[in-house]
Amino acid sequence: DAKTTQPTSMDCAEGRAANLPCNHSTISGNEYVYWYRQIHSQGPQYIIHGLKNNETNEMASLIITEDRKSSTLILPHATLRDTAVYYCIVRFPSNDYKLSFGAGTTVTVRA
Amino acid sequence: DTGVSQDPRHKITKRGQNVTFRCDPISEHNRLYWYRQTLGQGPEFLTYFQNEAQLEKSRLLSDRFSAERPKGSFSTLEIQRTEQGDSAMYLCASSLPLGADTQYFGPGTRLTVL
């Protein structure tokens, strides 16, 4: 069962930052927040994960609120190739082997 | 490329036929997962291996489905007596159980049952 809530869809202008919100109000202290994306007809692509601290890698930044009840994925300079479904998932890896995907957010980057 | 690979990428079969898919995980990843994704839905967990042991199976995995990972490396997923409802994308992922145990996915096998 998905433990997250994400907007169904959002648009973003090419070259601008895309901020994708995710609510996970029932997250427990040991659960990580993972972000994946899926471009049409491809397998899900891992983006980033975090536990308590904000994280940044070459693809994106993950901002987790202090109470850990929500997070935001930031794509700093969206391109047309970032058009995809983005999934926010919470999971305690020591207890739960599977990833539970919800409906995700369909992000459309427009030129 | 050292990512997860899957073969075939596409499979079209007639109802009642058996099909087998293969997944090669990232080298040294001892955990391997199978998921299924139908049109418009997110991936759903099917089963999971740690090394050669199948440790968890979803109730989605009916008796017609069987998965193996005989030497703890590649895995196969077989569907017997395929039905039209089996049409889906079958995804494989692998992970190394350290820290966040991040799963990395392959490109998937698209199955169409006519």
PDB file of C-alpha atoms in Angstrom:
ATOM      1  CA  ASP A   1       0.000   0.000   0.000  1.00  0.00           C
ATOM      2  CA  ALA A   2       1.378   3.376  -1.021  1.00  0.00           C
ATOM      3  CA  LYS A   3       2.080   5.586   1.974  1.00  0.00           C
ATOM      4  CA  THR A   4       2.531   8.761  -0.017  1.00  0.00           C
ATOM      5  CA  THR A   5       0.358  11.404  -1.639  1.00  0.00           C
ATOM      6  CA  GLN A   6       1.470  13.202  -4.779  1.00  0.00           C
ATOM      7  CA  PRO A   7      -0.296  15.555  -7.190  1.00  0.00           C
ATOM      8  CA  THR A   8      -1.618  13.764 -10.230  1.00  0.00           C
ATOM      9  CA  SER A   9       0.113  15.984 -12.737  1.00  0.00           C
ATOM     10  CA  MET A  10       2.119  19.152 -13.175  1.00  0.00           C
ATOM     11  CA  ASP A  11       3.608  21.186 -15.973  1.00  0.00           C
ATOM     12  CA  CYS A  12       7.002  22.815 -16.010  1.00  0.00           C
ATOM     13  CA  ALA A  13       8.730  25.180 -18.411  1.00  0.00           C
ATOM     14  CA  GLU A  14      11.948  24.000 -19.977  1.00  0.00           C
ATOM     15  CA  GLY A  15      14.982  25.470 -18.253  1.00  0.00           C
ATOM     16  CA  ARG A  16      13.106  26.249 -15.057  1.00  0.00           C
ATOM     17  CA  ALA A  17      13.274  24.359 -11.790  1.00  0.00           C
ATOM     18  CA  ALA A  18      10.617  21.705 -11.235  1.00  0.00           C
ATOM     19  CA  ASN A  19       9.505  21.237  -7.627  1.00  0.00           C
ATOM     20  CA  LEU A  20       7.648  17.980  -7.027  1.00  0.00           C
ATOM     21  CA  PRO A  21       5.914  17.653  -3.656  1.00  0.00           C
ATOM     22  CA  CYS A  22       5.195  14.471  -1.745  1.00  0.00           C
ATOM     23  CA  ASN A  23       3.296  13.990   1.500  1.00  0.00           C
ATOM     24  CA  HIS A  24       4.170  11.071   3.755  1.00  0.00           C
ATOM     25  CA  SER A  25       2.573  12.062   7.045  1.00  0.00           C
ATOM     26  CA  THR A  26       2.703   8.536   8.544  1.00  0.00           C
ATOM     27  CA  ILE A  27       6.396   7.961   7.862  1.00  0.00           C
ATOM     28  CA  SER A  28       8.265   6.179  10.641  1.00  0.00           C
ATOM     29  CA  GLY A  29      11.728   7.008  11.910  1.00  0.00           C
ATOM     30  CA  ASN A  30      13.456   4.210   9.987  1.00  0.00           C
ATOM     31  CA  GLU A  31      11.757   4.719   6.656  1.00  0.00           C
ATOM     32  CA  TYR A  32      13.654   6.199   3.748  1.00  0.00           C
ATOM     33  CA  VAL A  33      12.129   8.415   1.071  1.00  0.00           C
ATOM     34  CA  TYR A  34      12.974   7.255  -2.456  1.00  0.00           C
ATOM     35  CA  TRP A  35      12.263   8.955  -5.758  1.00  0.00           C
ATOM     36  CA  TYR A  36      12.053   7.137  -9.062  1.00  0.00           C
ATOM     37  CA  ARG A  37      10.894   8.264 -12.455  1.00  0.00           C
ATOM     38  CA  GLN A  38       9.579   6.345 -15.425  1.00  0.00           C
ATOM     39  CA  ILE A  39       9.833   7.643 -18.927  1.00  0.00           C
ATOM     40  CA  HIS A  40       7.234   6.193 -21.266  1.00  0.00           C
ATOM     41  CA  SER A  41       7.739   2.458 -21.953  1.00  0.00           C
ATOM     42  CA  GLN A  42      10.998   2.282 -19.985  1.00  0.00           C
ATOM     43  CA  GLY A  43      11.834   0.749 -16.624  1.00  0.00           C
ATOM     44  CA  PRO A  44      11.774   2.972 -13.532  1.00  0.00           C
ATOM     45  CA  GLN A  45      14.926   5.002 -13.046  1.00  0.00           C
ATOM     46  CA  TYR A  46      16.277   5.637  -9.556  1.00  0.00           C
ATOM     47  CA  ILE A  47      16.771   9.348  -8.854  1.00  0.00           C
ATOM     48  CA  ILE A  48      17.623   9.922  -5.219  1.00  0.00           C
ATOM     49  CA  HIS A  49      16.820   8.867  -1.669  1.00  0.00           C
ATOM     50  CA  GLY A  50      17.064  10.349   1.809  1.00  0.00           C
ATOM     51  CA  LEU A  51      16.420   9.539   5.427  1.00  0.00           C
ATOM     52  CA  LYS A  52      16.559  12.761   7.411  1.00  0.00           C
ATOM     53  CA  ASN A  53      18.945  15.138   5.719  1.00  0.00           C
ATOM     54  CA  ASN A  54      18.574  16.948   2.443  1.00  0.00           C
ATOM     55  CA  GLU A  55      20.384  15.239  -0.397  1.00  0.00           C
ATOM     56  CA  THR A  56      21.748  16.301  -3.766  1.00  0.00           C
ATOM     57  CA  ASN A  57      23.178  14.352  -6.656  1.00  0.00           C
ATOM     58  CA  GLU A  58      23.792  14.975 -10.330  1.00  0.00           C
ATOM     59  CA  MET A  59      20.130  14.498 -11.173  1.00  0.00           C
ATOM     60  CA  ALA A  60      18.192  16.259  -8.445  1.00  0.00           C
ATOM     61  CA  SER A  61      17.910  17.569  -4.910  1.00  0.00           C
ATOM     62  CA  LEU A  62      15.705  16.129  -2.195  1.00  0.00           C
ATOM     63  CA  ILE A  63      14.433  18.408   0.536  1.00  0.00           C
ATOM     64  CA  ILE A  64      12.860  16.645   3.546  1.00  0.00           C
ATOM     65  CA  THR A  65      10.988  18.712   6.117  1.00  0.00           C
ATOM     66  CA  GLU A  66      12.215  18.640   9.686  1.00  0.00           C
ATOM     67  CA  ASP A  67       9.220  16.590  10.835  1.00  0.00           C
ATOM     68  CA  ARG A  68       9.782  14.269   7.843  1.00  0.00           C
ATOM     69  CA  LYS A  69       6.096  14.372   6.929  1.00  0.00           C
ATOM     70  CA  SER A  70       6.725  15.741   3.483  1.00  0.00           C
ATOM     71  CA  SER A  71       9.470  16.175   0.927  1.00  0.00           C
ATOM     72  CA  THR A  72      10.169  17.943  -2.337  1.00  0.00           C
ATOM     73  CA  LEU A  73      12.139  16.681  -5.298  1.00  0.00           C
ATOM     74  CA  ILE A  74      13.806  19.492  -7.197  1.00  0.00           C
ATOM     75  CA  LEU A  75      14.938  19.161 -10.793  1.00  0.00           C
ATOM     76  CA  PRO A  76      17.079  22.287 -11.069  1.00  0.00           C
ATOM     77  CA  HIS A  77      16.881  22.893 -14.824  1.00  0.00           C
ATOM     78  CA  ALA A  78      14.127  20.837 -16.400  1.00  0.00           C
ATOM     79  CA  THR A  79      14.576  19.625 -19.961  1.00  0.00           C
ATOM     80  CA  LEU A  80      12.145  17.960 -22.326  1.00  0.00           C
ATOM     81  CA  ARG A  81      13.792  14.626 -21.473  1.00  0.00           C
ATOM     82  CA  ASP A  82      12.605  15.012 -17.875  1.00  0.00           C
ATOM     83  CA  THR A  83       9.004  14.456 -18.987  1.00  0.00           C
ATOM     84  CA  ALA A  84       8.021  11.323 -17.054  1.00  0.00           C
ATOM     85  CA  VAL A  85       5.970   9.888 -14.210  1.00  0.00           C
ATOM     86  CA  TYR A  86       7.707  10.578 -10.899  1.00  0.00           C
ATOM     87  CA  TYR A  87       7.143   8.258  -7.958  1.00  0.00           C
ATOM     88  CA  CYS A  88       7.759   9.082  -4.309  1.00  0.00           C
ATOM     89  CA  ILE A  89       8.057   5.955  -2.151  1.00  0.00           C
ATOM     90  CA  VAL A  90       8.703   5.428   1.546  1.00  0.00           C
ATOM     91  CA  ARG A  91      10.197   2.173   2.725  1.00  0.00           C
ATOM     92  CA  PHE A  92      12.030   0.647   5.669  1.00  0.00           C
ATOM     93  CA  PRO A  93      14.578  -1.462   3.804  1.00  0.00           C
ATOM     94  CA  SER A  94      15.365  -3.815   6.685  1.00  0.00           C
ATOM     95  CA  ASN A  95      11.698  -4.840   6.987  1.00  0.00           C
ATOM     96  CA  ASP A  96      10.118  -4.342   3.590  1.00  0.00           C
ATOM     97  CA  TYR A  97      11.806  -5.722   0.510  1.00  0.00           C
ATOM     98  CA  LYS A  98       9.408  -4.406  -2.047  1.00  0.00           C
ATOM     99  CA  LEU A  99       8.851  -0.920  -3.415  1.00  0.00           C
ATOM    100  CA  SER A 100       5.189   0.087  -3.294  1.00  0.00           C
ATOM    101  CA  PHE A 101       4.475   2.394  -6.189  1.00  0.00           C
ATOM    102  CA  GLY A 102       1.475   4.708  -6.100  1.00  0.00           C
ATOM    103  CA  ALA A 103       0.111   6.595  -9.081  1.00  0.00           C
ATOM    104  CA  GLY A 104       2.949   9.125  -9.107  1.00  0.00           C
ATOM    105  CA  THR A 105       3.013  12.585 -10.632  1.00  0.00           C
ATOM    106  CA  THR A 106       2.981  12.958 -14.395  1.00  0.00           C
ATOM    107  CA  VAL A 107       5.388  15.787 -15.141  1.00  0.00           C
ATOM    108  CA  THR A 108       5.259  17.417 -18.536  1.00  0.00           C
ATOM    109  CA  VAL A 109       8.094  19.770 -19.446  1.00  0.00           C
ATOM    110  CA  ARG A 110       7.050  22.247 -22.118  1.00  0.00           C
ATOM    111  CA  ALA A 111       9.343  24.154 -24.457  1.00  0.00           C
TER     112      ALA A 111
ATOM    113  CA  ASP B   1      26.874  -1.141 -19.630  1.00  0.00           C
ATOM    114  CA  THR B   2      26.678  -2.765 -16.200  1.00  0.00           C
ATOM    115  CA  GLY B   3      23.001  -2.161 -15.482  1.00  0.00           C
ATOM    116  CA  VAL B   4      20.186  -4.679 -15.146  1.00  0.00           C
ATOM    117  CA  SER B   5      19.401  -6.372 -18.445  1.00  0.00           C
ATOM    118  CA  GLN B   6      16.271  -8.214 -19.511  1.00  0.00           C
ATOM    119  CA  ASP B   7      15.549 -10.468 -22.433  1.00  0.00           C
ATOM    120  CA  PRO B   8      13.507 -10.374 -24.564  1.00  0.00           C
ATOM    121  CA  ARG B   9      12.400  -6.769 -24.629  1.00  0.00           C
ATOM    122  CA  HIS B  10       9.147  -7.656 -26.346  1.00  0.00           C
ATOM    123  CA  LYS B  11       7.196 -10.904 -26.567  1.00  0.00           C
ATOM    124  CA  ILE B  12       3.984 -11.579 -28.437  1.00  0.00           C
ATOM    125  CA  THR B  13       2.346 -14.914 -27.801  1.00  0.00           C
ATOM    126  CA  LYS B  14      -0.960 -16.649 -28.243  1.00  0.00           C
ATOM    127  CA  ARG B  15      -3.215 -17.466 -25.338  1.00  0.00           C
ATOM    128  CA  GLY B  16      -2.325 -20.808 -23.812  1.00  0.00           C
ATOM    129  CA  GLN B  17       1.357 -20.722 -24.716  1.00  0.00           C
ATOM    130  CA  ASN B  18       4.182 -20.720 -22.200  1.00  0.00           C
ATOM    131  CA  VAL B  19       6.698 -17.877 -22.071  1.00  0.00           C
ATOM    132  CA  THR B  20       9.973 -17.386 -20.208  1.00  0.00           C
ATOM    133  CA  PHE B  21      11.765 -14.148 -19.458  1.00  0.00           C
ATOM    134  CA  ARG B  22      15.322 -13.669 -18.293  1.00  0.00           C
ATOM    135  CA  CYS B  23      16.859 -11.060 -16.027  1.00  0.00           C
ATOM    136  CA  ASP B  24      20.559 -10.432 -15.448  1.00  0.00           C
ATOM    137  CA  PRO B  25      21.121  -8.269 -12.372  1.00  0.00           C
ATOM    138  CA  ILE B  26      23.932  -5.846 -11.712  1.00  0.00           C
ATOM    139  CA  SER B  27      27.058  -7.821 -10.899  1.00  0.00           C
ATOM    140  CA  GLU B  28      27.408  -8.603  -7.187  1.00  0.00           C
ATOM    141  CA  HIS B  29      23.818  -7.581  -6.403  1.00  0.00           C
ATOM    142  CA  ASN B  30      22.515 -10.510  -4.427  1.00  0.00           C
ATOM    143  CA  ARG B  31      18.910  -9.316  -4.258  1.00  0.00           C
ATOM    144  CA  LEU B  32      16.681  -9.629  -7.289  1.00  0.00           C
ATOM    145  CA  TYR B  33      13.044  -8.566  -7.675  1.00  0.00           C
ATOM    146  CA  TRP B  34      10.308  -9.061 -10.230  1.00  0.00           C
ATOM    147  CA  TYR B  35       7.491  -6.551 -10.717  1.00  0.00           C
ATOM    148  CA  ARG B  36       4.601  -6.350 -13.128  1.00  0.00           C
ATOM    149  CA  GLN B  37       3.155  -3.173 -14.592  1.00  0.00           C
ATOM    150  CA  THR B  38      -0.123  -2.918 -16.477  1.00  0.00           C
ATOM    151  CA  LEU B  39      -1.085   0.047 -18.590  1.00  0.00           C
ATOM    152  CA  GLY B  40      -1.639   3.219 -16.587  1.00  0.00           C
ATOM    153  CA  GLN B  41      -0.609   1.681 -13.274  1.00  0.00           C
ATOM    154  CA  GLY B  42       2.564   1.754 -11.212  1.00  0.00           C
ATOM    155  CA  PRO B  43       4.705  -1.384 -10.953  1.00  0.00           C
ATOM    156  CA  GLU B  44       3.440  -4.091  -8.580  1.00  0.00           C
ATOM    157  CA  PHE B  45       5.717  -6.443  -6.687  1.00  0.00           C
ATOM    158  CA  LEU B  46       5.670 -10.109  -7.701  1.00  0.00           C
ATOM    159  CA  THR B  47       8.571 -11.856  -6.006  1.00  0.00           C
ATOM    160  CA  TYR B  48      12.014 -11.431  -4.510  1.00  0.00           C
ATOM    161  CA  PHE B  49      15.221 -13.468  -4.254  1.00  0.00           C
ATOM    162  CA  GLN B  50      18.182 -13.180  -1.989  1.00  0.00           C
ATOM    163  CA  ASN B  51      20.910 -15.158  -3.706  1.00  0.00           C
ATOM    164  CA  GLU B  52      19.158 -18.307  -4.946  1.00  0.00           C
ATOM    165  CA  ALA B  53      16.455 -18.320  -2.266  1.00  0.00           C
ATOM    166  CA  GLN B  54      12.997 -17.046  -3.156  1.00  0.00           C
ATOM    167  CA  LEU B  55      12.005 -15.259   0.036  1.00  0.00           C
ATOM    168  CA  GLU B  56       8.738 -13.540  -0.741  1.00  0.00           C
ATOM    169  CA  LYS B  57       5.933 -13.992  -3.263  1.00  0.00           C
ATOM    170  CA  SER B  58       2.989 -11.724  -3.870  1.00  0.00           C
ATOM    171  CA  ARG B  59      -0.507 -13.144  -4.083  1.00  0.00           C
ATOM    172  CA  LEU B  60      -0.427 -11.767  -7.639  1.00  0.00           C
ATOM    173  CA  LEU B  61       1.901 -14.642  -8.487  1.00  0.00           C
ATOM    174  CA  SER B  62      -0.602 -17.322  -9.410  1.00  0.00           C
ATOM    175  CA  ASP B  63       0.207 -21.008  -9.819  1.00  0.00           C
ATOM    176  CA  ARG B  64       0.878 -20.402 -13.508  1.00  0.00           C
ATOM    177  CA  PHE B  65       3.858 -18.219 -12.630  1.00  0.00           C
ATOM    178  CA  SER B  66       7.204 -19.555 -11.495  1.00  0.00           C
ATOM    179  CA  ALA B  67      10.462 -17.769 -10.900  1.00  0.00           C
ATOM    180  CA  GLU B  68      13.904 -19.211 -10.376  1.00  0.00           C
ATOM    181  CA  ARG B  69      17.381 -17.995  -9.664  1.00  0.00           C
ATOM    182  CA  PRO B  70      19.342 -21.241  -9.715  1.00  0.00           C
ATOM    183  CA  LYS B  71      22.883 -20.020  -9.118  1.00  0.00           C
ATOM    184  CA  GLY B  72      22.113 -16.745  -7.445  1.00  0.00           C
ATOM    185  CA  SER B  73      22.959 -14.793 -10.576  1.00  0.00           C
ATOM    186  CA  PHE B  74      20.423 -14.470 -13.412  1.00  0.00           C
ATOM    187  CA  SER B  75      16.744 -15.188 -12.881  1.00  0.00           C
ATOM    188  CA  THR B  76      13.942 -16.505 -15.074  1.00  0.00           C
ATOM    189  CA  LEU B  77      10.223 -15.854 -14.844  1.00  0.00           C
ATOM    190  CA  GLU B  78       7.989 -18.378 -16.580  1.00  0.00           C
ATOM    191  CA  ILE B  79       4.298 -18.002 -17.257  1.00  0.00           C
ATOM    192  CA  GLN B  80       2.441 -21.152 -18.213  1.00  0.00           C
ATOM    193  CA  ARG B  81      -0.817 -21.230 -20.180  1.00  0.00           C
ATOM    194  CA  THR B  82      -0.772 -17.488 -20.752  1.00  0.00           C
ATOM    195  CA  GLU B  83      -4.019 -15.524 -20.562  1.00  0.00           C
ATOM    196  CA  GLN B  84      -4.867 -12.158 -22.059  1.00  0.00           C
ATOM    197  CA  GLY B  85      -4.800 -10.689 -18.562  1.00  0.00           C
ATOM    198  CA  ASP B  86      -1.095 -11.507 -18.357  1.00  0.00           C
ATOM    199  CA  SER B  87      -0.357  -8.798 -20.912  1.00  0.00           C
ATOM    200  CA  ALA B  88       1.872  -6.344 -19.095  1.00  0.00           C
ATOM    201  CA  MET B  89       5.408  -5.048 -18.684  1.00  0.00           C
ATOM    202  CA  TYR B  90       7.509  -7.385 -16.548  1.00  0.00           C
ATOM    203  CA  LEU B  91      10.248  -5.545 -14.717  1.00  0.00           C
ATOM    204  CA  CYS B  92      13.299  -6.864 -12.950  1.00  0.00           C
ATOM    205  CA  ALA B  93      15.341  -4.986 -10.364  1.00  0.00           C
ATOM    206  CA  SER B  94      18.390  -5.764  -8.289  1.00  0.00           C
ATOM    207  CA  SER B  95      19.999  -4.359  -5.173  1.00  0.00           C
ATOM    208  CA  LEU B  96      22.868  -4.727  -2.774  1.00  0.00           C
ATOM    209  CA  PRO B  97      21.497  -4.917   0.775  1.00  0.00           C
ATOM    210  CA  LEU B  98      23.524  -2.094   2.257  1.00  0.00           C
ATOM    211  CA  GLY B  99      22.090   1.075   3.795  1.00  0.00           C
ATOM    212  CA  ALA B 100      19.066   2.153   1.796  1.00  0.00           C
ATOM    213  CA  ASP B 101      19.116  -1.026  -0.311  1.00  0.00           C
ATOM    214  CA  THR B 102      18.386   0.943  -3.473  1.00  0.00           C
ATOM    215  CA  GLN B 103      16.784  -1.065  -6.260  1.00  0.00           C
ATOM    216  CA  TYR B 104      17.866  -0.544  -9.863  1.00  0.00           C
ATOM    217  CA  PHE B 105      15.526  -1.562 -12.632  1.00  0.00           C
ATOM    218  CA  GLY B 106      16.016  -3.094 -16.026  1.00  0.00           C
ATOM    219  CA  PRO B 107      14.248  -1.951 -19.193  1.00  0.00           C
ATOM    220  CA  GLY B 108      11.460  -4.507 -18.830  1.00  0.00           C
ATOM    221  CA  THR B 109       9.896  -7.160 -21.042  1.00  0.00           C
ATOM    222  CA  ARG B 110       6.645  -6.157 -22.715  1.00  0.00           C
ATOM    223  CA  LEU B 111       4.332  -9.183 -23.018  1.00  0.00           C
ATOM    224  CA  THR B 112       1.331  -9.162 -25.318  1.00  0.00           C
ATOM    225  CA  VAL B 113      -1.005 -12.158 -25.191  1.00  0.00           C
ATOM    226  CA  LEU B 114      -3.298 -12.428 -28.207  1.00  0.00           C
TER     227      LEU B 114
END
